[in-house]
Amino acid sequence: TTQCSIPLMRPFLFGAVIALLGLAAPLYAQNTSVSPLERLIDSDFTVRVPLDECAAPAAVSGLARRYQFLAGAEYLQVDCSRIWAGNGTPRADGEVVNFRGLTIGDALEKISALDPRYSWIERDGLIVIRPVQAWADPKNVLNYTSGSFALDDVNVGGALDAVVSAITGREGGSGALHAERTEQGRRKFSVRARATSVGEALDAIVRAHGDARWEVRLGIVRPNELGFVIWMWTHDGTGLGAGTARPR
């Protein structure tokens, strides 16, 4: 059974398409008893400065995938796909910063210094980065509050379906089926949370799963139409995204 209640605070448009990426990536697992902030970046991990609008959360998400820690990342309201497509052309300006040899915590501090538009927190092993103004914005989708949030025996796809349904008020979604491709995607778990926000619900999902991260950024929710897309990822390559709303 699935029980969740996140009241609507403004109109939403629902994007029915959920895409499975299943992108395999090399993992650099370290002792999971070590706090993520203390884990050593023991291979090349670079960003180009000055950072574009999407680079900071993308770097945190990349570090989470590589070093297998729980994370969440919200992007500025820009079309990252266009920015990333443009990055395929070599730049004559800027320089490359390599985080190799730093701890994750030191890298996060450096990322914040390179792009003060974002700030991050760490709470009980979960690292979340968001735009500075988003944390306290009552109109931000991640800050919408709920009286309860409960999931029973779901995988990450089913959890994503539940969050999107709670936000939009519409049932449906095939995330549970698409998540079956990888071992971590198939993993079942349950969530019990009291008064919470959408962001805290996503945090609770990631914690309950144990090997996942979430992202929120703009994407195509309908043909030629941008909206919010919530992504759920597992460390072993499952990637699912569902459109939820047009930004206001």
Tab-separated table of C-alpha atoms in Angstrom:
chain	number	residue	atom	x	y	z
A	1	THR	CA	0.000	0.000	0.000
A	2	THR	CA	1.040	3.583	-0.586
A	3	GLN	CA	-0.139	6.540	1.472
A	4	CYS	CA	1.061	10.075	0.833
A	5	SER	CA	-0.437	13.510	1.145
A	6	ILE	CA	1.256	16.616	-0.217
A	7	PRO	CA	-1.361	19.335	-0.724
A	8	LEU	CA	-1.224	21.431	-3.877
A	9	MET	CA	-0.354	25.099	-3.428
A	10	ARG	CA	-0.549	26.129	-7.103
A	11	PRO	CA	-1.542	24.518	-10.446
A	12	PHE	CA	0.613	21.745	-11.918
A	13	LEU	CA	0.955	20.118	-15.288
A	14	PHE	CA	1.809	16.450	-15.350
A	15	GLY	CA	4.385	14.935	-17.681
A	16	ALA	CA	3.397	11.338	-18.202
A	17	VAL	CA	6.663	10.090	-19.663
A	18	ILE	CA	9.082	8.348	-17.329
A	19	ALA	CA	12.416	7.600	-18.995
A	20	LEU	CA	14.780	4.791	-18.041
A	21	LEU	CA	18.403	5.709	-18.674
A	22	GLY	CA	20.197	2.787	-17.047
A	23	LEU	CA	23.593	4.433	-17.459
A	24	ALA	CA	26.297	2.215	-16.099
A	25	ALA	CA	29.205	4.013	-14.468
A	26	PRO	CA	32.423	2.932	-12.737
A	27	LEU	CA	32.144	2.952	-8.974
A	28	TYR	CA	34.910	3.869	-6.551
A	29	ALA	CA	33.499	2.357	-3.389
A	30	GLN	CA	35.237	3.159	-0.130
A	31	ASN	CA	34.597	2.071	3.430
A	32	THR	CA	30.959	2.978	3.991
A	33	SER	CA	31.631	3.363	7.710
A	34	VAL	CA	33.571	6.519	6.846
A	35	SER	CA	31.479	9.682	6.690
A	36	PRO	CA	30.939	10.828	3.084
A	37	LEU	CA	32.555	14.161	3.942
A	38	GLU	CA	35.746	12.351	4.972
A	39	ARG	CA	36.036	10.075	1.942
A	40	LEU	CA	39.042	10.754	-0.268
A	41	ILE	CA	38.677	11.614	-3.944
A	42	ASP	CA	41.356	9.214	-5.148
A	43	SER	CA	40.995	9.682	-8.915
A	44	ASP	CA	40.680	12.621	-11.300
A	45	PHE	CA	37.433	14.546	-10.859
A	46	THR	CA	37.414	17.878	-12.660
A	47	VAL	CA	35.219	20.926	-13.245
A	48	ARG	CA	35.848	23.827	-15.574
A	49	VAL	CA	35.760	27.328	-14.120
A	50	PRO	CA	33.981	29.620	-14.152
A	51	LEU	CA	31.212	27.148	-13.336
A	52	ASP	CA	28.089	27.275	-15.498
A	53	GLU	CA	24.639	27.352	-13.874
A	54	CYS	CA	24.352	23.563	-13.717
A	55	ALA	CA	27.909	22.524	-12.840
A	56	ALA	CA	27.742	22.619	-9.021
A	57	PRO	CA	24.795	20.233	-8.499
A	58	ALA	CA	26.030	18.052	-11.365
A	59	ALA	CA	29.402	17.748	-9.610
A	60	VAL	CA	27.762	16.728	-6.327
A	61	SER	CA	25.612	14.165	-8.133
A	62	GLY	CA	28.685	12.832	-9.937
A	63	LEU	CA	30.625	12.497	-6.695
A	64	ALA	CA	27.669	10.718	-5.086
A	65	ARG	CA	27.549	8.211	-7.937
A	66	ARG	CA	31.284	7.602	-7.924
A	67	TYR	CA	31.755	7.377	-4.160
A	68	GLN	CA	28.347	5.889	-3.415
A	69	PHE	CA	26.879	8.253	-0.844
A	70	LEU	CA	23.302	9.457	-0.421
A	71	ALA	CA	22.593	12.808	-2.056
A	72	GLY	CA	20.039	15.241	-3.418
A	73	ALA	CA	20.589	18.027	-5.939
A	74	GLU	CA	18.291	20.832	-7.040
A	75	TYR	CA	19.358	22.919	-10.044
A	76	LEU	CA	18.744	26.562	-10.877
A	77	GLN	CA	15.758	27.056	-13.176
A	78	VAL	CA	17.713	26.918	-16.419
A	79	ASP	CA	17.711	24.442	-19.295
A	80	CYS	CA	20.749	22.355	-18.372
A	81	SER	CA	20.420	20.184	-21.484
A	82	ARG	CA	21.219	23.204	-23.653
A	83	ILE	CA	24.156	24.162	-21.461
A	84	TRP	CA	25.551	20.632	-21.441
A	85	ALA	CA	25.144	20.348	-25.212
A	86	GLY	CA	27.157	23.537	-25.628
A	87	ASN	CA	29.923	22.166	-23.425
A	88	GLY	CA	30.816	19.732	-26.189
A	89	THR	CA	32.640	22.601	-27.883
A	90	PRO	CA	36.132	23.251	-26.472
A	91	ARG	CA	36.339	26.504	-24.533
A	92	ALA	CA	39.235	28.860	-24.949
A	93	ASP	CA	38.635	30.553	-21.596
A	94	GLY	CA	38.661	29.310	-18.042
A	95	GLU	CA	40.679	26.557	-16.434
A	96	VAL	CA	40.157	23.047	-15.119
A	97	VAL	CA	40.043	22.402	-11.378
A	98	ASN	CA	40.853	18.864	-10.280
A	99	PHE	CA	39.487	17.689	-6.911
A	100	ARG	CA	41.768	14.660	-6.757
A	101	GLY	CA	43.396	14.378	-3.347
A	102	LEU	CA	40.641	16.306	-1.558
A	103	THR	CA	38.029	14.859	0.746
A	104	ILE	CA	34.399	15.073	-0.354
A	105	GLY	CA	33.866	17.740	2.317
A	106	ASP	CA	36.754	19.862	1.032
A	107	ALA	CA	35.472	19.462	-2.537
A	108	LEU	CA	32.011	20.652	-1.494
A	109	GLU	CA	33.502	23.709	0.193
A	110	LYS	CA	35.460	24.461	-2.968
A	111	ILE	CA	32.368	24.026	-5.146
A	112	SER	CA	30.439	26.468	-2.934
A	113	ALA	CA	33.272	28.983	-3.196
A	114	LEU	CA	33.364	28.608	-6.987
A	115	ASP	CA	29.591	29.063	-7.293
A	116	PRO	CA	27.977	30.914	-4.357
A	117	ARG	CA	24.569	30.584	-6.033
A	118	TYR	CA	24.371	27.154	-4.390
A	119	SER	CA	24.699	25.951	-0.805
A	120	TRP	CA	24.815	22.466	0.646
A	121	ILE	CA	24.124	20.653	3.900
A	122	GLU	CA	25.020	17.243	5.268
A	123	ARG	CA	22.675	15.477	7.660
A	124	ASP	CA	23.316	11.945	8.876
A	125	GLY	CA	25.292	10.978	5.792
A	126	LEU	CA	22.939	12.592	3.253
A	127	ILE	CA	24.357	15.530	1.269
A	128	VAL	CA	21.927	17.958	-0.388
A	129	ILE	CA	22.819	20.929	-2.604
A	130	ARG	CA	20.238	23.527	-3.649
A	131	PRO	CA	20.152	27.101	-4.951
A	132	VAL	CA	20.659	29.432	-1.988
A	133	GLN	CA	17.280	31.129	-2.382
A	134	ALA	CA	15.431	27.834	-2.817
A	135	TRP	CA	15.896	26.643	0.757
A	136	ALA	CA	13.426	29.140	2.238
A	137	ASP	CA	11.225	29.869	-0.801
A	138	PRO	CA	7.623	28.898	0.095
A	139	LYS	CA	6.762	28.653	-3.615
A	140	ASN	CA	9.535	26.166	-4.309
A	141	VAL	CA	8.135	22.718	-5.139
A	142	LEU	CA	10.503	20.989	-2.692
A	143	ASN	CA	9.234	23.110	0.192
A	144	TYR	CA	5.547	22.156	-0.122
A	145	THR	CA	4.507	20.554	3.140
A	146	SER	CA	2.604	17.375	3.883
A	147	GLY	CA	0.907	15.918	6.910
A	148	SER	CA	2.252	12.448	6.220
A	149	PHE	CA	4.220	10.380	3.738
A	150	ALA	CA	4.248	6.581	3.758
A	151	LEU	CA	5.342	3.979	1.227
A	152	ASP	CA	5.145	0.202	1.603
A	153	ASP	CA	7.323	-2.300	-0.246
A	154	VAL	CA	8.191	-0.145	-3.288
A	155	ASN	CA	11.252	0.211	-5.504
A	156	VAL	CA	12.709	3.604	-6.516
A	157	GLY	CA	10.387	3.766	-9.510
A	158	GLY	CA	7.336	3.150	-7.376
A	159	ALA	CA	8.539	5.769	-4.907
A	160	LEU	CA	8.969	8.286	-7.728
A	161	ASP	CA	5.458	7.507	-8.980
A	162	ALA	CA	4.093	8.161	-5.479
A	163	VAL	CA	5.822	11.518	-5.102
A	164	VAL	CA	4.697	12.727	-8.518
A	165	SER	CA	1.131	11.524	-7.887
A	166	ALA	CA	1.086	13.312	-4.532
A	167	ILE	CA	2.218	16.573	-6.135
A	168	THR	CA	-0.026	16.460	-9.186
A	169	GLY	CA	-3.039	14.712	-7.710
A	170	ARG	CA	-3.000	12.211	-10.578
A	171	GLU	CA	-2.536	8.477	-10.383
A	172	GLY	CA	-0.437	6.454	-12.750
A	173	GLY	CA	3.165	6.121	-13.773
A	174	SER	CA	5.236	3.129	-14.795
A	175	GLY	CA	8.359	3.849	-12.783
A	176	ALA	CA	8.062	0.676	-10.704
A	177	LEU	CA	8.262	-1.467	-13.842
A	178	HIS	CA	11.125	0.478	-15.438
A	179	ALA	CA	13.216	0.331	-12.264
A	180	GLU	CA	13.508	-3.461	-12.515
A	181	ARG	CA	16.551	-3.309	-14.798
A	182	THR	CA	19.221	-3.238	-12.087
A	183	GLU	CA	19.635	-4.928	-8.717
A	184	GLN	CA	19.434	-1.672	-6.781
A	185	GLY	CA	16.537	-0.530	-8.948
A	186	ARG	CA	14.585	-3.661	-7.975
A	187	ARG	CA	15.299	-3.275	-4.266
A	188	LYS	CA	12.118	-2.933	-2.193
A	189	PHE	CA	11.822	-0.653	0.837
A	190	SER	CA	9.261	1.203	2.938
A	191	VAL	CA	9.089	4.809	4.153
A	192	ARG	CA	7.374	6.292	7.202
A	193	ALA	CA	7.511	10.059	7.690
A	194	ARG	CA	5.380	12.443	9.693
A	195	ALA	CA	4.991	16.123	8.776
A	196	THR	CA	7.353	16.630	5.890
A	197	SER	CA	8.069	18.596	2.713
A	198	VAL	CA	8.520	17.227	-0.797
A	199	GLY	CA	12.281	17.615	-0.379
A	200	GLU	CA	12.221	15.764	2.930
A	201	ALA	CA	10.101	13.027	1.353
A	202	LEU	CA	12.759	12.587	-1.332
A	203	ASP	CA	15.415	12.486	1.382
A	204	ALA	CA	13.430	9.816	3.224
A	205	ILE	CA	13.177	7.723	0.050
A	206	VAL	CA	16.915	7.917	-0.567
A	207	ARG	CA	17.663	7.015	3.054
A	208	ALA	CA	15.259	4.066	3.050
A	209	HIS	CA	16.693	2.730	-0.197
A	210	GLY	CA	20.301	3.122	0.924
A	211	ASP	CA	22.029	3.454	-2.465
A	212	ALA	CA	20.304	6.301	-4.267
A	213	ARG	CA	20.149	10.017	-4.937
A	214	TRP	CA	17.556	12.470	-6.244
A	215	GLU	CA	17.707	15.444	-8.596
A	216	VAL	CA	15.231	18.193	-9.507
A	217	ARG	CA	15.821	20.251	-12.642
A	218	LEU	CA	14.059	21.619	-15.690
A	219	GLY	CA	13.309	19.216	-18.513
A	220	ILE	CA	10.805	18.389	-21.236
A	221	VAL	CA	7.454	17.424	-19.683
A	222	ARG	CA	5.470	17.849	-22.904
A	223	PRO	CA	6.589	18.451	-26.509
A	224	ASN	CA	8.451	21.772	-26.624
A	225	GLU	CA	7.463	22.513	-23.036
A	226	LEU	CA	9.803	22.814	-20.069
A	227	GLY	CA	8.772	21.891	-16.537
A	228	PHE	CA	10.141	20.466	-13.308
A	229	VAL	CA	11.468	16.913	-13.589
A	230	ILE	CA	12.202	14.808	-10.515
A	231	TRP	CA	14.887	12.173	-11.044
A	232	MET	CA	15.699	9.134	-8.947
A	233	TRP	CA	19.029	7.392	-9.465
A	234	THR	CA	20.683	4.312	-7.988
A	235	HIS	CA	24.424	3.837	-7.741
A	236	ASP	CA	24.316	0.861	-10.121
A	237	GLY	CA	22.794	2.766	-13.021
A	238	THR	CA	19.012	3.018	-12.769
A	239	GLY	CA	17.858	6.502	-13.776
A	240	LEU	CA	14.191	7.514	-13.802
A	241	GLY	CA	12.701	10.946	-14.421
A	242	ALA	CA	9.095	12.167	-14.195
A	243	GLY	CA	7.807	15.615	-15.090
A	244	THR	CA	5.650	17.269	-12.449
A	245	ALA	CA	5.029	20.927	-13.140
A	246	ARG	CA	5.698	24.087	-15.027
A	247	PRO	CA	7.846	26.545	-13.034
A	248	ARG	CA	6.110	29.739	-11.976
